[in-house]
Short mmCIF file of C-alpha atoms in Angstrom, two decimals:
data_model
loop_
_atom_site.label_atom_id
_atom_site.label_comp_id
_atom_site.label_asym_id
_atom_site.label_seq_id
_atom_site.Cartn_x
_atom_site.Cartn_y
_atom_site.Cartn_z
CA MET A 1 28.91 -1.95 -40.88
CA ASP A 2 27.70 1.30 -42.82
CA GLU A 3 29.55 4.92 -42.92
CA MET A 4 27.47 5.45 -39.68
CA GLY A 5 28.58 2.99 -37.57
CA PHE A 6 25.08 0.92 -37.81
CA ASP A 7 25.83 -2.36 -38.52
CA LEU A 8 22.45 -4.03 -39.85
CA GLY A 9 22.98 -7.89 -39.40
CA GLU A 10 22.76 -9.98 -42.25
CA PRO A 11 23.31 -8.08 -46.13
CA PRO A 12 19.41 -7.28 -47.25
CA ALA A 13 18.47 -10.35 -49.61
CA PRO A 14 17.07 -9.87 -52.77
CA PRO A 15 13.39 -9.99 -53.11
CA PRO A 16 12.28 -13.40 -52.55
CA ALA A 17 11.22 -15.01 -55.16
CA LYS A 18 8.72 -17.10 -56.22
CA GLY A 19 7.24 -19.40 -53.42
CA GLU A 20 10.04 -18.13 -51.04
CA ALA A 21 8.41 -17.06 -47.70
CA TYR A 22 9.66 -13.55 -46.60
CA ARG A 23 11.42 -12.76 -43.49
CA VAL A 24 9.98 -10.02 -41.41
CA LEU A 25 12.51 -7.01 -40.58
CA ALA A 26 12.61 -8.22 -36.90
CA ARG A 27 14.09 -11.74 -38.07
CA LYS A 28 15.89 -10.54 -41.16
CA TYR A 29 18.08 -7.66 -39.10
CA ARG A 30 18.61 -9.41 -36.00
CA PRO A 31 22.05 -8.58 -34.84
CA GLN A 32 24.67 -11.01 -35.78
CA THR A 33 27.84 -9.55 -33.75
CA PHE A 34 28.12 -7.45 -30.65
CA ALA A 35 28.26 -4.30 -32.57
CA ALA A 36 25.03 -4.57 -33.89
CA LEU A 37 23.40 -4.44 -30.60
CA ILE A 38 21.60 -0.76 -29.98
CA GLY A 39 22.47 0.60 -26.75
CA GLN A 40 23.93 -2.57 -24.91
CA ASP A 41 27.98 -0.51 -24.82
CA ALA A 42 28.49 -1.06 -21.29
CA MET A 43 27.58 -4.73 -21.31
CA VAL A 44 29.54 -5.63 -24.40
CA GLN A 45 32.20 -3.93 -22.63
CA THR A 46 32.00 -6.21 -19.55
CA LEU A 47 31.78 -9.23 -21.81
CA GLY A 48 34.88 -8.28 -24.17
CA ASN A 49 36.91 -7.57 -20.89
CA ALA A 50 35.72 -11.06 -19.45
CA ILE A 51 36.51 -13.07 -22.59
CA LYS A 52 40.13 -11.20 -23.13
CA ARG A 53 41.09 -11.91 -19.22
CA ASP A 54 39.44 -15.77 -19.28
CA ARG A 55 37.37 -14.57 -16.52
CA LEU A 56 34.05 -16.43 -17.67
CA ALA A 57 31.27 -17.20 -15.61
CA HIS A 58 29.52 -20.04 -15.29
CA ALA A 59 26.25 -19.02 -15.97
CA PHE A 60 24.73 -15.65 -17.28
CA LEU A 61 21.18 -13.93 -16.61
CA LEU A 62 20.40 -11.55 -18.74
CA THR A 63 17.07 -9.20 -18.04
CA GLY A 64 15.40 -6.26 -20.10
CA VAL A 65 12.11 -5.51 -21.75
CA ARG A 66 11.32 -6.79 -24.55
CA GLY A 67 12.59 -7.01 -27.79
CA VAL A 68 16.12 -5.69 -26.63
CA GLY A 69 18.03 -8.28 -27.66
CA LYS A 70 18.33 -10.46 -24.90
CA THR A 71 18.09 -13.88 -26.69
CA SER A 72 20.59 -12.42 -29.53
CA THR A 73 22.63 -11.41 -26.99
CA ALA A 74 22.53 -15.08 -25.64
CA ARG A 75 23.25 -16.76 -28.77
CA LEU A 76 25.92 -13.63 -29.46
CA ILE A 77 27.60 -15.39 -26.46
CA ALA A 78 27.17 -19.07 -27.46
CA LYS A 79 29.13 -18.03 -31.34
CA ALA A 80 31.69 -15.85 -29.00
CA LEU A 81 32.69 -18.72 -26.93
CA ASN A 82 32.56 -21.53 -29.47
CA CYS A 83 34.38 -19.16 -32.28
CA VAL A 84 37.36 -20.82 -33.99
CA GLY A 85 37.88 -18.22 -36.39
CA PRO A 86 38.17 -18.95 -40.30
CA ASP A 87 41.60 -20.75 -40.06
CA GLY A 88 40.07 -23.00 -37.28
CA GLN A 89 42.39 -21.91 -34.69
CA GLY A 90 41.24 -19.11 -32.79
CA GLY A 91 39.88 -19.09 -29.49
CA PRO A 92 36.60 -17.11 -27.51
CA THR A 93 36.14 -13.28 -28.86
CA ILE A 94 34.13 -10.55 -28.25
CA ASP A 95 34.13 -10.28 -32.17
CA PRO A 96 33.00 -13.82 -33.67
CA CYS A 97 33.55 -14.42 -37.21
CA GLY A 98 30.68 -15.31 -38.44
CA GLN A 99 32.54 -17.38 -41.25
CA CYS A 100 33.73 -20.66 -39.28
CA GLU A 101 31.08 -23.60 -38.66
CA PRO A 102 30.55 -23.20 -35.25
CA CYS A 103 29.62 -19.48 -36.10
CA ARG A 104 27.40 -20.46 -38.93
CA ALA A 105 25.25 -23.35 -37.02
CA ILE A 106 24.71 -21.37 -34.47
CA ALA A 107 23.29 -18.64 -36.25
CA GLU A 108 21.26 -20.96 -38.05
CA GLY A 109 19.92 -22.85 -34.80
CA ARG A 110 21.03 -26.13 -35.86
CA HIS A 111 24.08 -26.22 -33.35
CA ILE A 112 24.19 -29.55 -31.50
CA ASP A 113 26.07 -28.40 -28.27
CA VAL A 114 24.30 -25.22 -28.35
CA ILE A 115 20.40 -26.36 -26.90
CA GLU A 116 17.64 -23.54 -26.98
CA MET A 117 14.54 -24.49 -24.48
CA ASP A 118 11.76 -22.03 -23.74
CA ALA A 119 10.77 -22.42 -20.39
CA ALA A 120 7.14 -21.46 -20.94
CA SER A 121 6.41 -24.96 -22.53
CA HIS A 122 8.80 -26.80 -20.40
CA THR A 123 8.16 -25.58 -16.73
CA GLY A 124 8.23 -28.94 -14.70
CA VAL A 125 11.15 -30.78 -13.21
CA ASP A 126 11.59 -33.46 -15.57
CA ASP A 127 12.54 -31.09 -18.08
CA VAL A 128 15.12 -29.48 -15.89
CA ARG A 129 16.55 -33.03 -15.35
CA GLU A 130 16.95 -34.07 -18.83
CA ILE A 131 19.66 -30.87 -18.96
CA ILE A 132 21.08 -31.96 -16.01
CA GLU A 133 22.02 -35.00 -17.27
CA ALA A 134 23.17 -34.20 -20.53
CA SER A 135 25.53 -31.71 -19.06
CA ARG A 136 27.67 -34.21 -18.06
CA TYR A 137 28.66 -35.32 -20.99
CA ALA A 138 31.60 -33.19 -22.80
CA ALA A 139 30.49 -31.47 -26.05
CA VAL A 140 30.19 -32.85 -29.13
CA SER A 141 32.06 -30.56 -31.51
CA ALA A 142 32.20 -27.24 -29.33
CA ARG A 143 34.21 -25.62 -27.08
CA TYR A 144 31.43 -25.49 -24.60
CA LYS A 145 28.18 -26.82 -24.34
CA ILE A 146 25.60 -24.30 -23.94
CA TYR A 147 22.02 -24.54 -22.69
CA ILE A 148 20.09 -21.09 -23.61
CA VAL A 149 16.55 -21.07 -21.38
CA ASP A 150 14.37 -18.22 -22.50
CA GLU A 151 11.65 -17.00 -19.84
CA VAL A 152 13.88 -18.64 -17.24
CA HIS A 153 11.14 -17.24 -14.54
CA MET A 154 8.46 -19.92 -15.99
CA LEU A 155 10.14 -22.38 -14.21
CA SER A 156 8.56 -24.41 -11.74
CA LYS A 157 9.45 -24.09 -7.93
CA ASN A 158 10.73 -27.41 -8.05
CA ALA A 159 12.23 -26.86 -11.32
CA PHE A 160 14.34 -24.19 -10.18
CA ASN A 161 15.51 -26.50 -6.84
CA ALA A 162 16.64 -29.24 -9.08
CA LEU A 163 19.02 -26.90 -10.90
CA LEU A 164 20.63 -25.31 -8.39
CA LYS A 165 23.56 -27.70 -7.69
CA THR A 166 24.50 -27.94 -11.26
CA LEU A 167 23.83 -23.86 -11.47
CA GLU A 168 26.71 -23.47 -8.48
CA GLU A 169 29.24 -26.30 -9.88
CA PRO A 170 28.53 -26.88 -13.66
CA PRO A 171 31.45 -28.98 -15.45
CA ALA A 172 33.82 -27.35 -17.05
CA HIS A 173 32.29 -27.43 -20.33
CA VAL A 174 29.02 -26.54 -19.90
CA LYS A 175 27.83 -22.51 -19.90
CA PHE A 176 24.01 -21.75 -19.02
CA LEU A 177 22.60 -18.58 -20.45
CA PHE A 178 19.01 -17.67 -19.02
CA ALA A 179 17.17 -14.83 -20.26
CA THR A 180 13.64 -13.46 -19.01
CA THR A 181 11.62 -10.26 -18.56
CA GLU A 182 10.78 -10.46 -15.32
CA VAL A 183 13.89 -11.00 -13.15
CA ASN A 184 11.97 -10.47 -9.86
CA LYS A 185 10.30 -13.84 -10.22
CA VAL A 186 13.57 -15.20 -10.21
CA PRO A 187 14.38 -16.74 -7.02
CA ILE A 188 17.45 -15.54 -5.09
CA THR A 189 18.78 -18.53 -4.70
CA VAL A 190 19.55 -18.30 -8.68
CA LEU A 191 20.51 -15.09 -9.04
CA SER A 192 23.15 -15.10 -6.13
CA ARG A 193 24.96 -18.05 -9.00
CA CYS A 194 24.81 -16.15 -11.94
CA GLN A 195 26.45 -13.27 -13.52
CA ARG A 196 23.50 -10.90 -14.27
CA PHE A 197 23.71 -8.57 -17.44
CA ASP A 198 20.60 -5.87 -17.66
CA LEU A 199 19.81 -4.70 -21.11
CA ARG A 200 18.69 -1.23 -21.11
CA ARG A 201 15.70 -0.06 -23.27
CA ILE A 202 16.87 1.78 -26.49
CA PRO A 203 17.26 5.29 -26.82
CA ALA A 204 13.92 6.66 -29.24
CA ASP A 205 16.83 8.56 -31.18
CA LYS A 206 18.76 5.53 -31.82
CA LEU A 207 15.93 3.46 -32.28
CA ALA A 208 14.81 6.36 -35.31
CA ALA A 209 18.46 6.52 -36.54
CA HIS A 210 18.34 2.42 -36.66
CA PHE A 211 15.38 2.57 -38.49
CA ALA A 212 16.56 5.17 -40.79
CA HIS A 213 19.03 2.56 -42.15
CA VAL A 214 17.02 -0.17 -42.32
CA VAL A 215 14.66 1.75 -44.33
CA GLU A 216 17.39 2.53 -46.75
CA ALA A 217 18.68 -0.78 -46.79
CA GLU A 218 15.20 -2.08 -48.21
CA GLY A 219 14.91 0.27 -50.70
CA PHE A 220 12.02 2.71 -49.06
CA GLU A 221 11.45 5.80 -48.30
CA ALA A 222 10.60 7.15 -44.76
CA GLU A 223 9.73 10.70 -43.32
CA PRO A 224 12.26 11.36 -40.31
CA GLU A 225 8.88 12.37 -38.04
CA ALA A 226 7.39 8.55 -39.33
CA LEU A 227 10.54 7.05 -37.56
CA ALA A 228 10.53 9.00 -34.88
CA LEU A 229 6.41 7.88 -33.96
CA ILE A 230 7.68 4.61 -34.43
CA ALA A 231 10.69 4.85 -32.45
CA ARG A 232 8.15 6.27 -29.35
CA ALA A 233 5.55 3.52 -29.89
CA ALA A 234 8.56 1.34 -29.76
CA GLU A 235 9.14 2.37 -26.13
CA GLY A 236 12.67 1.22 -26.35
CA SER A 237 12.21 -2.69 -28.09
CA ALA A 238 14.17 -2.97 -31.13
CA ARG A 239 11.66 -5.89 -32.22
CA ASP A 240 8.47 -3.88 -31.54
CA GLY A 241 9.81 -0.79 -33.68
CA LEU A 242 11.07 -3.09 -36.29
CA SER A 243 7.72 -4.82 -36.60
CA ILE A 244 5.63 -1.39 -36.52
CA LEU A 245 8.22 -0.61 -39.44
CA ASP A 246 7.42 -4.02 -41.47
CA GLN A 247 3.56 -2.69 -40.95
CA ALA A 248 4.29 0.90 -42.20
CA ILE A 249 6.16 -0.04 -45.30
CA ALA A 250 3.40 -2.52 -45.99
CA HIS A 251 1.11 0.28 -45.95
CA ALA A 252 3.17 2.74 -48.08
CA GLY A 253 3.38 -0.30 -50.61
CA LEU A 254 -0.29 0.48 -51.14
CA GLU A 255 -0.57 4.16 -51.59
CA GLY A 256 2.83 5.09 -52.36
CA GLY A 257 4.78 7.88 -51.26
CA GLY A 258 6.98 6.12 -48.75
CA VAL A 259 6.56 5.83 -45.12
CA ARG A 260 4.48 9.14 -44.55
CA ALA A 261 3.69 10.77 -40.85
CA ASP A 262 0.06 11.00 -41.29
CA ALA A 263 0.20 7.46 -42.66
CA VAL A 264 2.02 6.14 -39.13
CA ARG A 265 0.04 8.12 -36.73
CA GLU A 266 -2.95 6.91 -38.43
CA MET A 267 -1.97 3.23 -38.56
CA LEU A 268 -1.31 3.71 -34.72
CA GLY A 269 -3.71 5.26 -33.81
CA LEU A 270 -2.37 8.47 -32.59
CA SER A 271 -3.72 11.80 -32.15
CA ASP A 272 -2.30 14.41 -34.58
CA ARG A 273 0.19 16.65 -33.18
CA GLY A 274 -1.46 19.99 -34.33
CA ALA A 275 -4.80 18.77 -33.22
CA VAL A 276 -3.48 18.06 -29.90
CA ARG A 277 -1.93 21.78 -29.71
CA GLU A 278 -5.08 23.31 -30.96
CA LEU A 279 -7.11 21.22 -28.31
CA PHE A 280 -4.53 22.06 -25.94
CA GLY A 281 -5.05 25.52 -26.49
CA HIS A 282 -9.10 25.72 -25.79
CA LEU A 283 -8.71 23.82 -22.94
CA LEU A 284 -5.98 26.74 -21.31
CA ALA A 285 -8.26 29.82 -22.96
CA GLY A 286 -11.20 28.13 -20.57
CA ASP A 287 -13.28 27.35 -23.93
CA GLY A 288 -15.14 24.26 -23.22
CA ALA A 289 -17.59 24.09 -26.31
CA GLY A 290 -14.26 24.78 -28.34
CA ALA A 291 -12.39 21.78 -26.26
CA LEU A 292 -14.81 19.37 -26.96
CA ALA A 293 -15.54 20.05 -30.65
CA SER A 294 -11.87 19.61 -31.22
CA LEU A 295 -12.10 16.33 -29.45
CA ARG A 296 -15.13 14.77 -31.39
CA ARG A 297 -13.43 15.75 -34.54
CA GLN A 298 -10.03 13.71 -33.50
CA TYR A 299 -12.67 10.66 -32.18
CA ASP A 300 -14.91 10.95 -35.84
CA LEU A 301 -10.93 10.39 -37.05
CA GLY A 302 -10.95 7.21 -35.30
CA VAL A 303 -8.70 8.31 -32.78
CA ASP A 304 -9.16 6.56 -29.03
CA PRO A 305 -9.84 9.21 -25.95
CA GLN A 306 -7.58 7.25 -23.99
CA ALA A 307 -4.96 8.02 -26.39
CA VAL A 308 -5.87 12.07 -27.11
CA LEU A 309 -5.43 12.12 -23.10
CA ARG A 310 -1.90 10.08 -23.37
CA THR A 311 -0.86 12.54 -25.88
CA LEU A 312 -1.85 15.70 -23.85
CA LEU A 313 -0.17 14.26 -20.92
CA GLU A 314 2.46 13.67 -22.73
CA ALA A 315 2.58 17.78 -23.89
CA VAL A 316 2.23 18.43 -20.29
CA HIS A 317 5.24 16.42 -19.24
CA GLY A 318 7.65 18.12 -22.16
CA MET A 319 6.72 21.19 -21.03
CA THR A 320 7.62 20.62 -17.55
CA LEU A 321 11.00 19.40 -18.64
CA VAL A 322 11.43 22.50 -20.59
CA LYS A 323 10.80 24.53 -17.84
CA VAL A 324 13.13 22.86 -15.74
CA GLY A 325 15.97 23.43 -18.42
CA THR A 326 16.59 19.69 -19.69
CA PRO A 327 17.96 19.31 -23.10
CA PRO A 328 15.37 18.91 -25.98
CA ASP A 329 14.42 15.66 -27.26
CA PRO A 330 16.12 15.20 -30.73
CA ALA A 331 13.11 12.71 -31.55
CA GLN A 332 10.39 15.75 -31.79
CA PRO A 333 9.69 17.89 -34.63
CA VAL A 334 10.71 21.13 -34.75
CA GLU A 335 7.57 22.63 -34.12
CA GLU A 336 6.70 20.33 -31.39
CA ARG A 337 9.61 21.58 -29.74
CA GLU A 338 8.92 25.35 -30.47
CA ALA A 339 5.34 25.07 -28.66
CA LEU A 340 6.38 23.04 -25.95
CA SER A 341 9.15 26.02 -25.21
CA GLU A 342 6.37 28.68 -25.69
CA TRP A 343 3.49 27.24 -23.55
CA ALA A 344 6.24 26.37 -20.75
CA SER A 345 6.95 30.13 -20.32
CA ARG A 346 3.39 31.13 -20.16
CA LEU A 347 2.58 28.51 -17.18
CA SER A 348 3.51 28.43 -13.97
CA PHE A 349 4.69 24.80 -12.22
CA PRO A 350 1.73 24.73 -9.76
CA LEU A 351 -0.74 24.77 -13.21
CA LEU A 352 1.42 22.74 -14.79
CA HIS A 353 1.16 19.72 -11.55
CA ARG A 354 -2.13 20.65 -11.20
CA LEU A 355 -2.97 20.06 -15.20
CA TRP A 356 -1.00 16.43 -14.98
CA GLN A 357 -3.02 15.11 -11.31
CA LEU A 358 -6.43 16.53 -14.29
CA LEU A 359 -5.28 14.36 -16.70
CA LEU A 360 -3.93 11.29 -15.31
CA LYS A 361 -7.43 11.02 -13.12
CA GLY A 362 -9.09 11.49 -16.44
CA HIS A 363 -7.18 8.75 -17.97
CA GLU A 364 -8.11 6.41 -15.38
CA GLU A 365 -11.94 7.44 -15.78
CA VAL A 366 -11.43 6.76 -19.16
CA VAL A 367 -10.08 3.55 -19.29
CA ARG A 368 -12.19 1.96 -16.89
CA ALA A 369 -15.62 3.58 -18.54
CA ALA A 370 -18.51 1.91 -19.84
CA LEU A 371 -18.86 5.47 -22.18
CA PRO A 372 -15.37 6.22 -23.23
CA ILE A 373 -16.32 9.68 -25.26
CA GLU A 374 -18.27 10.86 -22.89
CA ALA A 375 -15.94 10.68 -19.73
CA CYS A 376 -12.92 11.93 -21.48
CA GLU A 377 -15.59 14.86 -22.41
CA MET A 378 -16.09 15.06 -18.56
CA ALA A 379 -12.43 14.97 -17.90
CA LEU A 380 -11.51 18.03 -20.20
CA LEU A 381 -14.42 20.05 -18.83
CA ARG A 382 -12.65 19.52 -15.78
CA VAL A 383 -9.44 20.97 -16.55
CA VAL A 384 -11.53 23.83 -18.53
CA HIS A 385 -12.92 24.89 -15.04
CA ALA A 386 -10.02 24.32 -13.43
CA SER A 387 -7.68 26.84 -15.93
CA GLN A 388 -10.20 30.01 -15.05
CA LEU A 389 -9.28 29.12 -10.83
CA PRO A 390 -6.73 31.18 -9.42
CA ASP A 391 -3.17 29.94 -8.73
CA PRO A 392 -3.20 29.17 -5.24
CA GLY A 393 0.47 30.29 -4.65
CA GLU A 394 -0.52 33.72 -6.92
CA LEU A 395 -3.64 34.65 -4.36
CA ALA A 396 -1.72 34.08 -1.18
CA ARG A 397 0.97 36.39 -2.67
CA GLN A 398 -2.01 38.90 -3.64
CA ILE A 399 -3.82 38.82 -0.26
CA ARG A 400 -0.12 39.30 1.54
CA GLU A 401 0.28 42.76 -0.50
CA GLY A 402 -3.15 43.73 -0.42
CA GLY A 403 -4.21 43.20 -3.88
CA VAL A 404 -6.92 41.02 -2.86
CA GLN A 405 -10.02 42.40 -0.39
CA VAL A 406 -10.66 40.13 2.05
CA ALA A 407 -14.06 39.70 3.88
CA PRO A 408 -13.79 40.69 7.81
CA ALA A 409 -14.69 37.84 10.09
CA ALA A 410 -17.75 39.54 11.55
CA ALA A 411 -18.87 39.42 8.56
CA ALA A 412 -19.20 35.83 8.66
CA ALA A 413 -22.07 33.94 10.41
CA PRO A 414 -21.36 33.19 13.71
CA ARG A 415 -20.56 29.50 14.39
CA PRO A 416 -21.69 27.51 17.10
CA ALA A 417 -18.84 26.75 19.21
CA ALA A 418 -17.27 23.43 19.39
CA PRO A 419 -17.36 21.32 22.17
CA ALA A 420 -14.59 20.67 24.51
CA LEU A 421 -12.31 17.69 23.87
CA PRO A 422 -10.88 15.57 26.61
CA ALA A 423 -7.26 16.70 27.58
CA THR A 424 -7.03 14.57 30.31
CA ALA A 425 -6.28 10.81 30.75
CA GLU A 426 -9.59 10.58 32.87
CA ALA A 427 -11.12 12.40 30.43
CA ILE A 428 -9.98 10.28 27.33
CA GLY A 429 -11.09 7.23 29.17
CA ASP A 430 -14.62 8.39 30.37
CA THR A 431 -14.68 9.50 26.58
CA ILE A 432 -14.05 6.28 25.57
CA ALA A 433 -16.69 4.69 27.56
CA GLN A 434 -19.23 6.41 26.35
CA THR A 435 -18.99 4.89 22.56
CA GLY A 436 -19.54 1.49 24.57
CA ARG A 437 -16.12 0.03 23.93
CA MET A 438 -15.55 -1.11 27.08
CA ALA A 439 -12.50 -3.38 26.65
CA LEU A 440 -10.48 -0.17 24.75
CA ALA A 441 -11.55 1.91 27.78
CA GLU A 442 -10.13 -0.60 30.16
CA ALA A 443 -7.26 -1.25 27.65
CA TRP A 444 -6.50 2.73 28.35
CA ARG A 445 -6.39 2.73 31.75
CA ASN A 446 -4.51 -0.70 31.99
CA HIS A 447 -1.83 0.35 29.42
CA ALA A 448 -1.99 3.74 27.84
CA ARG A 449 1.30 5.91 29.35
CA PRO A 450 0.72 9.48 27.85
CA VAL A 451 3.50 11.28 27.16
CA ARG A 452 1.92 14.23 26.01
CA ILE A 453 -1.94 15.22 25.54
CA GLU A 454 -2.63 18.11 23.11
CA PRO A 455 -6.06 17.51 21.70
CA PRO A 456 -6.88 16.25 19.20
CA GLU A 457 -3.11 14.68 19.61
CA ILE A 458 -1.68 12.17 22.08
CA GLU A 459 1.62 11.13 21.98
CA LEU A 460 1.98 7.23 23.62
CA SER A 461 4.70 5.89 25.36
CA THR A 462 6.31 2.47 23.91
CA ALA A 463 8.79 2.37 27.14
CA ARG A 464 6.63 -0.89 27.98
CA PRO A 465 4.78 -2.84 25.05
CA ILE A 466 1.36 -1.69 23.94
CA PRO A 467 -1.18 -4.01 21.49
CA SER A 468 0.01 -3.38 18.61
CA ASP A 469 -3.50 -2.06 17.39
CA PHE A 470 -4.20 0.32 20.34
CA PRO A 471 -3.22 3.50 18.64
CA ARG A 472 -5.76 3.05 15.23
CA GLU A 473 -8.43 1.81 17.95
CA LEU A 474 -7.96 4.75 20.04
CA MET A 475 -7.73 7.29 16.95
CA ASP A 476 -11.59 5.43 15.61
CA ALA A 477 -13.10 5.76 19.11
CA LEU A 478 -12.07 9.09 19.96
CA LYS A 479 -13.11 10.26 16.07
CA ILE A 480 -16.57 8.39 16.83
CA ALA A 481 -16.78 10.41 20.46
CA THR A 482 -15.79 13.78 19.14
CA GLY A 483 -16.19 14.43 15.54
CA THR A 484 -12.64 15.13 15.11
CA ARG A 485 -10.05 13.28 13.94
CA TRP A 486 -6.81 12.39 16.03
CA LYS A 487 -3.68 12.25 15.81
CA ILE A 488 -2.40 9.19 17.70
CA THR A 489 1.88 8.57 17.96
CA THR A 490 3.97 7.08 19.84
CA SER A 491 7.30 7.51 21.19
CA ASP A 492 9.94 5.49 23.55
CA ALA A 493 10.00 8.45 26.13
CA PRO A 494 9.04 7.17 29.60
CA GLY A 495 5.57 8.95 29.74
CA THR A 496 3.59 9.24 32.87
CA PRO A 497 1.93 6.50 34.48
CA SER A 498 -1.21 4.63 33.40
CA LEU A 499 -4.65 5.10 35.37
CA ARG A 500 -4.04 2.13 36.82
CA GLU A 501 -0.84 2.59 37.88
CA ALA A 502 -1.70 6.13 39.17
CA GLU A 503 -4.53 4.69 41.60
CA ARG A 504 -2.59 1.83 42.82
CA ALA A 505 0.74 4.77 43.58
CA ASP A 506 -2.34 6.16 45.39
CA ASP A 507 -3.96 3.29 47.27
CA GLU A 508 -0.36 2.64 48.68
CA ALA A 509 0.40 6.21 49.96
CA PHE A 510 -3.59 6.38 51.31
CA GLU A 511 -3.09 3.06 52.61
CA ALA A 512 0.84 4.01 54.64
CA SER A 513 -0.73 7.32 55.41
CA ILE A 514 -3.59 5.07 57.37
CA ARG A 515 -1.19 2.70 59.46
CA GLU A 516 1.41 5.68 60.37
CA THR A 517 -1.87 7.65 62.48
CA PRO A 518 -0.49 7.06 66.52
CA VAL A 519 -4.21 5.03 66.91
CA VAL A 520 -3.69 2.43 64.30
CA ALA A 521 0.05 2.22 64.68
CA ALA A 522 -0.23 1.29 68.45
CA ALA A 523 -3.40 -0.89 67.40
CA LEU A 524 -1.11 -3.34 65.02
CA ALA A 525 1.78 -3.24 67.22
CA ALA A 526 -0.39 -4.54 70.58
CA PHE A 527 -1.49 -7.04 68.09
CA PRO A 528 0.58 -8.75 66.29
CA GLY A 529 -0.56 -10.25 63.14
CA ALA A 530 -3.74 -8.17 62.55
CA GLU A 531 -5.21 -6.57 59.61
CA LEU A 532 -6.07 -3.38 58.29
CA ILE A 533 -9.98 -4.17 57.07
CA GLY A 534 -11.22 -0.45 56.92
CA PRO A 535 -11.49 1.73 54.23
CA LYS A 536 -8.11 1.86 52.11
CA THR A 537 -8.75 4.07 49.54
CA ARG A 538 -9.65 7.52 48.91
CA ARG A 539 -12.21 6.42 46.61
CA SER A 540 -13.79 4.02 48.70
CA MET A 541 -14.59 6.49 51.69
CA THR A 542 -16.43 9.23 48.88
#
């Protein structure tokens, strides 16, 4: 532990002797204590409390993005549970000594009772059966027999099923530690039997500080901006960041002068921040030629067009955050923060949102394009054109205040009157029939109980069931027939009777009125069992 509170894992080794294999930084500085885990304080506190109170789960699931320390945490838990202390008399502890035989053997990967399995290459049920059989036997020399299964989501369905019973009721001497980057692929039956820890992405400022101490321990120098670039590129992964740092140190070793920001930017293929600010200035000024020239200069230097648009998106996002008042990113250079603040003060929220949408669409096009640089140029020209358009909100305000003259309606060319839309249930049924969709027209007559008909909107009752695809088919037919997009909604209101129900009620009322006439009533009374065979509906009389 140094004076800044960073535990750099194992002490830095001397330069490798001749014939000795070089250990990459990601392995050399793998955390050997819980204190060395960066950004996982909540998990460490929970584990520490569980160990102190002897409330240890029998299975742990560690999930998170690559390189945040899932496998390292699993090994640390194995050490914490099996540590016996320097005197051999200690018990489980959140601060394993690192000196006893169990701690050393686990750190070196040679402890017989700590078994690691890569589920990506051992996916079958037979591999799990071996674990189940072996788990019945007590640990050889450790307090607990521990199984560490990496990328557990790769196990087959049958393998998971075979593991369930043992996972739910394992022997007292067995602990399972699972690690995965895709927790959504782990069956819920397994998740419910594990204590889950979500390892967080490591913040960029903490990664940059950690890399600074690693560089110092390695005897090199590095510019703070270079380390900030590496921390951003790592995307929350300590392992990825250390791998990039390893490459940057090797690059600096050839050129001298330590790890420089421009060298890291070139190595990562990132756009130069100054060049991006110049390009963004051309875009806001509506200078298409200047924007294209700036883009081509970066392209000629080897910068990928996707990287240019990605950096512009980051800039727009940064301006928006500044405008809403979020705290500044400590990993950002001072001049970049000043530029973002200055732009944020000049640009409105609607314009920032428009820039974001245009750049995002351009980035998607460049990703798919056969000609990436040409697609990038076209995307930037769209941004230039959009920057010259008036802001809709400001334009509306000027119109309200009389600052913009709107041409009178009489000056506009007369438009032909649109045909009236069907506004009754009968008219709608006839309109559907005109499209030739007779089955749909019949369904309208039999099932539709309108709550409201206000063209081009119809609200249908679902108090009695209607076919699930009926509203969509009705909307399509009316659009074809009228050329207007209709909105069909449903509600549980009772609605009016369907056309068929209305016709049936009218028929019954008409027949009742015929039967009640004096002549018909007298005839039916004089001849019991007689039937009325004449017209029974008003429609049959027309």
